[in-house]
Coordinates of C-alpha atoms in Angstrom, one line a residue:
M1 CA -201.5 113.9 -58.7
P2 CA -201.2 110.0 -58.5
E3 CA -198.4 108.2 -56.7
P4 CA -195.3 107.2 -58.8
E5 CA -195.0 103.5 -59.9
F6 CA -191.6 102.3 -59.5
R7 CA -190.2 99.6 -61.7
K8 CA -189.8 96.1 -60.0
P9 CA -186.6 93.9 -60.5
I10 CA -186.5 91.6 -63.3
F11 CA -186.3 88.6 -60.7
N12 CA -188.9 90.0 -58.1
F13 CA -190.4 86.9 -57.5
I14 CA -187.2 85.7 -55.9
W15 CA -187.3 88.4 -53.4
V16 CA -190.9 88.1 -52.1
R17 CA -191.3 90.1 -49.0
P18 CA -194.2 90.3 -46.7
L19 CA -196.8 93.1 -46.9
R20 CA -196.3 94.1 -43.5
T21 CA -193.2 94.4 -41.1
P22 CA -192.9 91.6 -38.4
N23 CA -193.3 92.7 -34.9
E24 CA -190.3 90.8 -33.6
Q25 CA -186.6 90.2 -34.4
V26 CA -186.5 86.5 -35.6
R27 CA -182.7 86.9 -37.3
Y28 CA -179.9 86.7 -34.7
M29 CA -177.8 89.9 -34.5
R30 CA -174.3 89.7 -33.7
V31 CA -173.4 91.5 -30.4
G32 CA -170.6 94.0 -31.4
Q33 CA -168.6 93.8 -34.6
R34 CA -165.5 91.7 -35.3
G35 CA -162.3 93.3 -34.5
I36 CA -159.3 94.0 -36.8
I37 CA -157.3 91.1 -35.3
R38 CA -160.1 88.7 -36.0
L39 CA -160.7 90.2 -39.4
T40 CA -157.0 89.9 -40.2
V41 CA -157.0 86.2 -39.1
L42 CA -160.1 85.4 -41.0
V43 CA -159.2 86.9 -44.2
V44 CA -155.6 85.4 -44.0
G45 CA -157.1 81.9 -43.4
T46 CA -159.5 82.4 -46.4
L47 CA -157.0 83.4 -48.7
A48 CA -155.0 80.2 -47.6
L49 CA -157.8 78.1 -48.2
A50 CA -158.3 79.6 -51.6
A51 CA -154.6 79.2 -52.3
S52 CA -154.3 75.6 -51.0
A53 CA -157.7 74.5 -52.6
S54 CA -156.5 75.7 -56.0
I55 CA -153.1 74.2 -55.6
T56 CA -154.4 70.9 -54.4
V57 CA -156.9 70.7 -57.3
T58 CA -153.9 71.4 -59.7
Y59 CA -151.9 68.9 -58.1
L60 CA -154.6 66.2 -58.2
L61 CA -155.2 66.9 -61.8
A62 CA -151.7 66.4 -62.9
T63 CA -150.8 63.2 -60.7
R64 CA -154.0 61.4 -60.4
D65 CA -152.9 59.6 -57.3
P66 CA -156.1 58.2 -55.6
L67 CA -154.5 57.9 -52.0
G68 CA -153.1 61.4 -52.3
S69 CA -156.4 62.9 -53.6
I70 CA -158.3 61.4 -50.5
F71 CA -155.8 62.6 -48.1
L72 CA -155.7 66.3 -49.6
A73 CA -159.4 66.5 -50.4
A74 CA -159.9 65.7 -46.4
L75 CA -157.2 68.2 -45.5
V76 CA -158.6 70.9 -47.7
A77 CA -162.3 70.2 -46.3
T78 CA -161.1 70.4 -42.8
L79 CA -159.4 73.6 -43.4
A80 CA -162.4 74.8 -45.1
V81 CA -164.6 73.8 -42.3
A82 CA -162.5 75.6 -39.8
V83 CA -162.2 78.9 -41.8
F84 CA -166.1 79.0 -42.5
R85 CA -166.9 78.2 -38.9
G86 CA -164.3 80.8 -37.9
W87 CA -166.3 83.4 -39.8
T88 CA -169.6 82.8 -37.6
L89 CA -167.9 82.7 -34.2
G90 CA -169.4 85.0 -31.8
T91 CA -172.6 85.8 -29.6
Y92 CA -175.9 86.6 -31.2
V93 CA -179.1 87.9 -30.1
N94 CA -182.8 88.3 -31.1
D95 CA -186.1 88.4 -29.6
H96 CA -186.3 84.8 -28.8
G97 CA -182.9 84.2 -27.0
I98 CA -179.3 84.3 -27.3
K99 CA -176.8 82.0 -29.2
I100 CA -173.1 81.5 -28.5
I101 CA -171.3 79.9 -31.5
R102 CA -167.9 78.5 -30.4
M103 CA -165.6 76.4 -33.0
V104 CA -167.3 73.1 -32.1
T105 CA -170.4 73.7 -30.3
T106 CA -173.3 76.3 -30.4
D107 CA -175.7 77.0 -27.3
A108 CA -178.9 78.5 -28.1
I109 CA -180.7 79.8 -25.2
P110 CA -184.2 81.0 -25.1
W111 CA -184.8 84.0 -22.8
S112 CA -187.2 82.1 -20.9
F113 CA -184.4 79.9 -19.4
V114 CA -182.1 82.8 -18.6
Q115 CA -181.8 83.7 -14.9
G116 CA -179.5 86.4 -15.0
I117 CA -176.6 88.2 -17.0
E118 CA -173.4 88.6 -14.8
T119 CA -169.9 89.9 -15.1
V120 CA -167.4 87.6 -13.5
S121 CA -163.7 87.3 -13.6
R122 CA -162.4 84.4 -15.7
V123 CA -158.9 82.9 -16.2
W124 CA -158.2 82.9 -20.0
R125 CA -157.9 79.5 -21.5
L126 CA -156.0 78.3 -24.8
L127 CA -157.4 74.8 -26.0
G128 CA -158.4 74.1 -22.3
V129 CA -155.2 75.1 -20.7
P130 CA -155.3 78.1 -18.3
L131 CA -152.9 80.9 -19.2
G132 CA -152.9 82.7 -15.8
L133 CA -154.6 86.0 -17.0
A134 CA -158.0 86.8 -15.5
T135 CA -160.3 89.5 -16.9
A136 CA -164.1 90.5 -16.7
R137 CA -166.2 88.3 -19.1
V138 CA -170.2 88.3 -19.4
V139 CA -171.7 85.2 -18.4
I140 CA -175.3 84.0 -19.1
R141 CA -176.6 82.3 -15.9
Q142 CA -179.5 79.9 -16.7
R143 CA -182.4 78.6 -14.4
D144 CA -180.7 75.4 -13.7
N145 CA -177.8 77.6 -12.3
S146 CA -175.3 76.6 -15.0
A147 CA -173.2 79.3 -16.7
Q148 CA -172.4 79.9 -20.1
D149 CA -169.3 82.2 -21.2
T150 CA -169.8 84.5 -23.9
H151 CA -167.4 86.1 -26.4
I152 CA -167.6 89.5 -24.4
Y153 CA -164.5 89.9 -22.4
M154 CA -161.9 92.1 -21.8
G155 CA -159.1 91.8 -24.4
S156 CA -161.0 89.8 -26.6
I157 CA -159.9 89.1 -30.3
D158 CA -162.8 91.3 -31.2
G159 CA -160.9 94.5 -29.8
I160 CA -162.6 95.0 -26.6
M161 CA -160.1 96.5 -24.7
S162 CA -161.8 99.4 -22.7
T163 CA -164.3 99.3 -20.1
N164 CA -166.8 101.5 -21.9
S165 CA -167.4 99.3 -25.0
F166 CA -167.3 96.3 -22.7
S167 CA -170.2 97.7 -20.4
M168 CA -171.9 98.9 -23.8
R169 CA -172.0 95.2 -25.0
E170 CA -173.1 93.8 -21.9
S171 CA -175.8 96.3 -21.6
L172 CA -176.9 95.4 -25.0
I173 CA -177.6 91.9 -24.0
T174 CA -179.3 92.7 -20.7
R175 CA -181.6 95.2 -22.6
W176 CA -182.5 92.2 -25.2
W177 CA -183.1 89.9 -22.1
R178 CA -185.3 92.5 -20.2
A179 CA -187.2 93.2 -23.1
E180 CA -188.6 89.7 -23.4

């Protein structure tokens, strides 16, 4: 009996896939999931962005004030960048390296530049001001002896409150690094 022939989607030419599966992971994968606190902040921020954007557009269409429209458009655009960037914050890995995405900067470090992965005690900071609370954090030590802090630490907004989940995420990064 011949193999059944499955129907292809109407727009199959859009989703062209290679005939064989690649041997390496090219797409960056997030280490751990977003926690309930981070998701709550992001959902509220997204809803606030949608509400403020719709109110701003309605206000600008009603008043037609050029100076006010420039100011409000810049304010909504800044809020949109902050919310959209907030959705991508985190530590990501793939077969080629590790990527640490922060609010303003992104560090992509190839595995060949990584000297080691360590757990160190770091003081929490809020906008550069030390808060006086020190907890364990996973740090990427590079060949030039510089260190990059990851988003994996005890008490993270992503909900890492137990030593078990902390060590599991640390071992995940270590396994990706050792596999290289």
